[in-house]
mmCIF file of C-alpha atoms in Angstrom:
data_model
loop_
_atom_site.group_PDB
_atom_site.id
_atom_site.type_symbol
_atom_site.label_atom_id
_atom_site.label_comp_id
_atom_site.label_asym_id
_atom_site.label_seq_id
_atom_site.Cartn_x
_atom_site.Cartn_y
_atom_site.Cartn_z
ATOM 1 C CA GLU A 1 0.223 0.022 0.150
ATOM 2 C CA PRO A 2 1.564 3.570 -0.892
ATOM 3 C CA GLU A 3 2.728 5.594 2.278
ATOM 4 C CA VAL A 4 4.252 8.865 3.068
ATOM 5 C CA THR A 5 7.855 8.222 3.905
ATOM 6 C CA GLN A 6 9.837 10.741 6.060
ATOM 7 C CA THR A 7 13.635 10.997 6.723
ATOM 8 C CA PRO A 8 15.266 11.155 9.278
ATOM 9 C CA SER A 9 12.807 9.603 12.010
ATOM 10 C CA HIS A 10 15.086 11.569 14.512
ATOM 11 C CA GLN A 11 17.105 14.762 14.199
ATOM 12 C CA VAL A 12 18.970 16.495 16.972
ATOM 13 C CA THR A 13 20.592 19.907 16.037
ATOM 14 C CA GLN A 14 21.872 22.811 18.031
ATOM 15 C CA MET A 15 20.095 25.886 18.139
ATOM 16 C CA GLY A 16 20.692 28.265 15.543
ATOM 17 C CA GLN A 17 21.422 25.847 13.062
ATOM 18 C CA GLU A 18 19.657 25.051 9.479
ATOM 19 C CA VAL A 19 17.640 21.612 9.380
ATOM 20 C CA ILE A 20 15.953 20.146 6.218
ATOM 21 C CA LEU A 21 13.150 17.399 6.670
ATOM 22 C CA ARG A 22 12.484 15.547 3.673
ATOM 23 C CA CYS A 23 9.136 13.759 2.603
ATOM 24 C CA VAL A 24 8.031 11.594 -0.270
ATOM 25 C CA PRO A 25 4.640 11.930 -0.607
ATOM 26 C CA ILE A 26 2.291 9.435 -2.027
ATOM 27 C CA SER A 27 2.871 9.468 -5.779
ATOM 28 C CA ASN A 28 -0.495 10.392 -7.387
ATOM 29 C CA HIS A 29 -1.129 13.065 -4.814
ATOM 30 C CA LEU A 30 -1.452 16.877 -5.773
ATOM 31 C CA TYR A 31 -1.551 18.352 -1.962
ATOM 32 C CA PHE A 32 1.126 18.527 0.256
ATOM 33 C CA TYR A 33 1.131 19.385 3.982
ATOM 34 C CA TRP A 34 3.592 19.961 6.945
ATOM 35 C CA TYR A 35 2.205 19.586 10.321
ATOM 36 C CA ARG A 36 3.875 19.673 13.538
ATOM 37 C CA GLN A 37 3.041 18.422 17.082
ATOM 38 C CA ILE A 38 4.813 19.435 20.215
ATOM 39 C CA LEU A 39 5.225 16.768 22.911
ATOM 40 C CA GLY A 40 1.818 16.499 24.724
ATOM 41 C CA GLN A 41 -0.057 19.150 22.570
ATOM 42 C CA LYS A 42 -2.142 18.906 19.367
ATOM 43 C CA VAL A 43 -1.052 18.776 16.229
ATOM 44 C CA GLU A 44 -0.868 22.125 14.454
ATOM 45 C CA PHE A 45 -1.160 23.227 10.436
ATOM 46 C CA LEU A 46 1.974 24.437 8.952
ATOM 47 C CA VAL A 47 1.686 24.796 5.501
ATOM 48 C CA SER A 48 -0.100 23.465 2.320
ATOM 49 C CA PHE A 49 1.260 23.238 -1.157
ATOM 50 C CA TYR A 50 -0.459 22.763 -4.426
ATOM 51 C CA ASN A 51 0.885 23.325 -7.776
ATOM 52 C CA ASN A 52 4.278 24.469 -7.158
ATOM 53 C CA GLU A 53 3.456 26.879 -4.602
ATOM 54 C CA ILE A 54 2.100 27.245 -1.118
ATOM 55 C CA SER A 55 -1.803 27.316 -0.574
ATOM 56 C CA GLU A 56 -1.962 28.497 2.617
ATOM 57 C CA LYS A 57 0.106 28.816 5.812
ATOM 58 C CA SER A 58 -0.388 29.355 9.578
ATOM 59 C CA GLU A 59 1.173 31.786 11.820
ATOM 60 C CA ILE A 60 3.839 29.481 12.770
ATOM 61 C CA PHE A 61 4.954 29.443 9.378
ATOM 62 C CA ASP A 62 7.173 32.463 9.321
ATOM 63 C CA ASP A 63 10.246 33.559 7.544
ATOM 64 C CA GLN A 64 12.237 31.020 9.416
ATOM 65 C CA PHE A 65 10.175 28.285 7.326
ATOM 66 C CA SER A 66 10.231 27.423 3.775
ATOM 67 C CA VAL A 67 9.171 24.527 1.670
ATOM 68 C CA GLU A 68 10.394 23.028 -1.574
ATOM 69 C CA ARG A 69 9.502 20.445 -3.726
ATOM 70 C CA PRO A 70 12.785 20.322 -5.706
ATOM 71 C CA ASP A 71 12.033 17.156 -7.950
ATOM 72 C CA GLY A 72 8.914 15.269 -8.988
ATOM 73 C CA SER A 73 8.859 13.106 -5.615
ATOM 74 C CA ASN A 74 10.470 14.851 -2.512
ATOM 75 C CA PHE A 75 8.712 17.735 -0.502
ATOM 76 C CA THR A 76 11.129 19.377 2.186
ATOM 77 C CA LEU A 77 10.831 21.514 5.047
ATOM 78 C CA LYS A 78 13.601 23.790 5.861
ATOM 79 C CA ILE A 79 14.385 25.635 9.290
ATOM 80 C CA ARG A 80 16.862 28.279 8.892
ATOM 81 C CA SER A 81 17.890 29.031 12.233
ATOM 82 C CA THR A 82 16.598 26.633 14.633
ATOM 83 C CA LYS A 83 14.856 27.549 18.172
ATOM 84 C CA LEU A 84 14.605 25.492 21.429
ATOM 85 C CA GLU A 85 10.632 26.045 20.738
ATOM 86 C CA ASP A 86 10.951 24.278 17.418
ATOM 87 C CA SER A 87 11.599 20.872 19.155
ATOM 88 C CA ALA A 88 8.510 18.738 18.131
ATOM 89 C CA MET A 89 7.401 15.704 15.819
ATOM 90 C CA TYR A 90 6.914 17.060 12.203
ATOM 91 C CA PHE A 91 4.602 15.067 9.973
ATOM 92 C CA CYS A 92 4.419 15.204 6.265
ATOM 93 C CA ALA A 93 0.970 14.686 4.609
ATOM 94 C CA SER A 94 -0.190 14.197 1.103
ATOM 95 C CA GLY A 95 -3.955 14.054 -0.226
ATOM 96 C CA GLY A 96 -5.743 14.493 -3.557
ATOM 97 C CA GLY A 97 -5.397 12.063 -6.485
ATOM 98 C CA GLN A 98 -5.199 12.956 -10.141
ATOM 99 C CA LEU A 99 -9.232 12.947 -10.225
ATOM 100 C CA ARG A 100 -9.989 14.535 -6.566
ATOM 101 C CA ARG A 101 -10.254 18.031 -5.836
ATOM 102 C CA MET A 102 -11.041 19.286 -1.996
ATOM 103 C CA ASN A 103 -12.293 17.277 0.245
ATOM 104 C CA THR A 104 -9.459 15.029 0.374
ATOM 105 C CA GLU A 105 -8.268 12.831 3.166
ATOM 106 C CA ALA A 106 -4.952 13.752 4.319
ATOM 107 C CA PHE A 107 -2.279 10.515 4.847
ATOM 108 C CA PHE A 108 0.645 11.123 7.303
ATOM 109 C CA GLY A 109 4.178 9.991 7.516
ATOM 110 C CA GLN A 110 5.637 8.364 10.250
ATOM 111 C CA GLY A 111 7.014 12.184 11.278
ATOM 112 C CA THR A 112 10.653 13.340 12.046
ATOM 113 C CA ARG A 113 11.167 14.002 15.646
ATOM 114 C CA LEU A 114 13.201 16.964 15.678
ATOM 115 C CA THR A 115 15.209 18.091 19.127
ATOM 116 C CA VAL A 116 16.990 21.273 19.273
ATOM 117 C CA VAL A 117 19.631 21.495 21.724
ATOM 118 C CA GLU B 1 -9.754 31.426 14.910
ATOM 119 C CA ASP B 2 -10.678 27.641 14.151
ATOM 120 C CA LYS B 3 -11.330 25.335 17.021
ATOM 121 C CA VAL B 4 -12.441 21.775 17.258
ATOM 122 C CA VAL B 5 -13.333 20.316 20.604
ATOM 123 C CA GLN B 6 -13.051 16.589 21.830
ATOM 124 C CA SER B 7 -14.690 14.729 24.670
ATOM 125 C CA PRO B 8 -13.845 13.032 26.923
ATOM 126 C CA LEU B 9 -10.118 13.751 27.240
ATOM 127 C CA SER B 10 -9.567 10.216 28.077
ATOM 128 C CA LEU B 11 -11.445 6.993 28.926
ATOM 129 C CA VAL B 12 -11.312 3.611 30.173
ATOM 130 C CA VAL B 13 -13.139 0.702 29.274
ATOM 131 C CA HIS B 14 -13.113 -3.082 29.524
ATOM 132 C CA GLU B 15 -12.629 -5.231 26.269
ATOM 133 C CA GLY B 16 -15.921 -5.646 24.943
ATOM 134 C CA ASP B 17 -17.512 -2.333 25.720
ATOM 135 C CA THR B 18 -19.013 0.231 23.305
ATOM 136 C CA VAL B 19 -17.723 3.768 23.315
ATOM 137 C CA THR B 20 -18.705 6.863 21.773
ATOM 138 C CA LEU B 21 -16.182 9.737 21.456
ATOM 139 C CA ASN B 22 -17.204 13.310 20.678
ATOM 140 C CA CYS B 23 -16.056 16.170 18.698
ATOM 141 C CA SER B 24 -17.518 19.585 17.943
ATOM 142 C CA TYR B 25 -16.220 21.937 15.558
ATOM 143 C CA GLU B 26 -16.037 25.582 14.576
ATOM 144 C CA VAL B 27 -14.352 25.810 11.342
ATOM 145 C CA THR B 28 -14.575 28.734 8.780
ATOM 146 C CA ASN B 29 -15.053 27.403 5.292
ATOM 147 C CA PHE B 30 -15.951 23.809 6.729
ATOM 148 C CA ARG B 31 -15.312 21.299 3.883
ATOM 149 C CA SER B 32 -14.982 17.757 5.887
ATOM 150 C CA LEU B 33 -14.658 16.229 9.277
ATOM 151 C CA LEU B 34 -11.929 13.664 9.623
ATOM 152 C CA TRP B 35 -10.924 11.318 12.128
ATOM 153 C CA TYR B 36 -7.601 9.723 12.763
ATOM 154 C CA LYS B 37 -6.096 6.755 15.145
ATOM 155 C CA GLN B 38 -2.657 7.711 16.905
ATOM 156 C CA GLU B 39 -1.064 5.049 18.141
ATOM 157 C CA LYS B 40 2.902 5.856 18.492
ATOM 158 C CA LYS B 41 3.532 8.252 16.006
ATOM 159 C CA ALA B 42 1.632 9.162 12.557
ATOM 160 C CA PRO B 43 -2.371 9.837 12.629
ATOM 161 C CA THR B 44 -3.891 6.731 10.787
ATOM 162 C CA PHE B 45 -6.711 7.779 8.861
ATOM 163 C CA LEU B 46 -10.007 6.180 9.843
ATOM 164 C CA PHE B 47 -12.954 8.357 8.273
ATOM 165 C CA MET B 48 -13.706 11.287 6.180
ATOM 166 C CA LEU B 49 -17.253 12.842 6.367
ATOM 167 C CA THR B 50 -18.765 15.282 4.069
ATOM 168 C CA SER B 51 -22.414 14.869 4.215
ATOM 169 C CA SER B 52 -24.638 14.976 7.266
ATOM 170 C CA GLY B 53 -26.321 12.079 8.579
ATOM 171 C CA ILE B 54 -24.610 9.298 6.517
ATOM 172 C CA GLU B 55 -22.775 7.114 8.476
ATOM 173 C CA LYS B 56 -19.533 5.574 7.179
ATOM 174 C CA LYS B 57 -18.687 2.273 8.790
ATOM 175 C CA SER B 58 -15.565 0.318 8.890
ATOM 176 C CA GLY B 59 -15.605 -3.047 10.826
ATOM 177 C CA ARG B 60 -16.110 -2.036 14.483
ATOM 178 C CA LEU B 61 -15.916 1.400 14.087
ATOM 179 C CA SER B 62 -18.554 3.938 12.704
ATOM 180 C CA SER B 63 -18.833 7.899 12.419
ATOM 181 C CA ILE B 64 -21.712 10.104 11.421
ATOM 182 C CA LEU B 65 -21.691 14.085 10.831
ATOM 183 C CA ASP B 66 -24.108 16.661 12.235
ATOM 184 C CA LYS B 67 -23.692 19.709 9.891
ATOM 185 C CA LYS B 68 -26.517 21.594 11.659
ATOM 186 C CA GLU B 69 -25.065 21.199 15.445
ATOM 187 C CA LEU B 70 -21.641 21.148 14.086
ATOM 188 C CA PHE B 71 -20.916 18.011 15.613
ATOM 189 C CA SER B 72 -19.585 14.389 15.020
ATOM 190 C CA ILE B 73 -19.344 11.200 16.708
ATOM 191 C CA LEU B 74 -17.091 8.051 16.244
ATOM 192 C CA ASN B 75 -18.287 4.699 17.792
ATOM 193 C CA ILE B 76 -16.333 1.895 18.287
ATOM 194 C CA THR B 77 -18.290 -1.587 19.227
ATOM 195 C CA ALA B 78 -16.829 -4.793 21.074
ATOM 196 C CA THR B 79 -13.756 -2.912 21.808
ATOM 197 C CA GLN B 80 -10.292 -4.690 21.619
ATOM 198 C CA THR B 81 -7.115 -3.562 23.364
ATOM 199 C CA GLY B 82 -5.774 -2.884 19.863
ATOM 200 C CA ASP B 83 -8.343 0.009 20.072
ATOM 201 C CA SER B 84 -6.229 1.585 22.741
ATOM 202 C CA ALA B 85 -4.976 4.801 21.110
ATOM 203 C CA ILE B 86 -5.704 8.772 20.977
ATOM 204 C CA TYR B 87 -8.445 9.137 18.860
ATOM 205 C CA LEU B 88 -8.204 12.564 16.804
ATOM 206 C CA CYS B 89 -11.065 14.469 15.048
ATOM 207 C CA ALA B 90 -10.267 17.472 12.669
ATOM 208 C CA GLY B 91 -11.956 19.669 10.459
ATOM 209 C CA GLY B 92 -11.045 20.338 7.093
ATOM 210 C CA SER B 93 -11.321 23.917 5.558
ATOM 211 C CA GLY B 94 -10.336 26.195 2.311
ATOM 212 C CA THR B 95 -9.144 25.328 -0.894
ATOM 213 C CA ALA B 96 -6.412 22.788 0.393
ATOM 214 C CA SER B 97 -8.488 21.095 3.025
ATOM 215 C CA LYS B 98 -6.018 22.371 5.644
ATOM 216 C CA LEU B 99 -6.883 20.157 8.790
ATOM 217 C CA THR B 100 -7.580 22.098 12.331
ATOM 218 C CA PHE B 101 -7.081 19.268 14.900
ATOM 219 C CA GLY B 102 -8.669 18.705 18.481
ATOM 220 C CA THR B 103 -6.679 17.583 21.430
ATOM 221 C CA GLY B 104 -7.863 13.928 20.999
ATOM 222 C CA THR B 105 -9.382 11.231 23.003
ATOM 223 C CA ARG B 106 -7.163 9.096 24.777
ATOM 224 C CA LEU B 107 -8.726 5.553 24.783
ATOM 225 C CA GLN B 108 -7.444 2.707 27.076
ATOM 226 C CA VAL B 109 -9.172 -0.801 26.509
ATOM 227 C CA THR B 110 -8.322 -3.366 29.560
ATOM 228 C CA LEU B 111 -8.790 -6.874 29.839
#
């Protein structure tokens, strides 16, 4: 069964360093998302991406964050200068196959646990 | 601000019991209501509901949406220990179906 894959599963970085989290969405999906979940808190929307551009972003997704789809398969989240409060589980999700529009399920990857020290 | 509220926050039941999990939502430009199961890491998709009053069913799990009352329930019958997890409700909105999640209901099924 197709699935969203994320790498690495766990990343430890020093405060102020740049990190890139990688995702391979399900191949025929058109919508891509990043969410994060701080330990013990709810899953929070960061950004959605469609047709090679950001569709919507939350207040969390400030200038320190960026997303890219550098080729036909990968979808990345970059945090330019990490802060302690960026420590969280980051989930990539994808949805919306070729024949679907909105009202699409979002399928989540297993997540990257980012620890900023 | 969009809001999704789930109740109860946690629940402990015996194997074989039936449980009902609740979700209320206030989501601008609402499009869909989704239920996920979160065990260790990733939320696993269960249901997506877009129409009121139509029950979706998968095995022992079922769910229904009331768009007038802005409410959804998830039922699990004949619970098993493998049902122990956090159940997340999310409201989908906007042109790209951004999801607003509730805090979840932690279900523990004991023998």
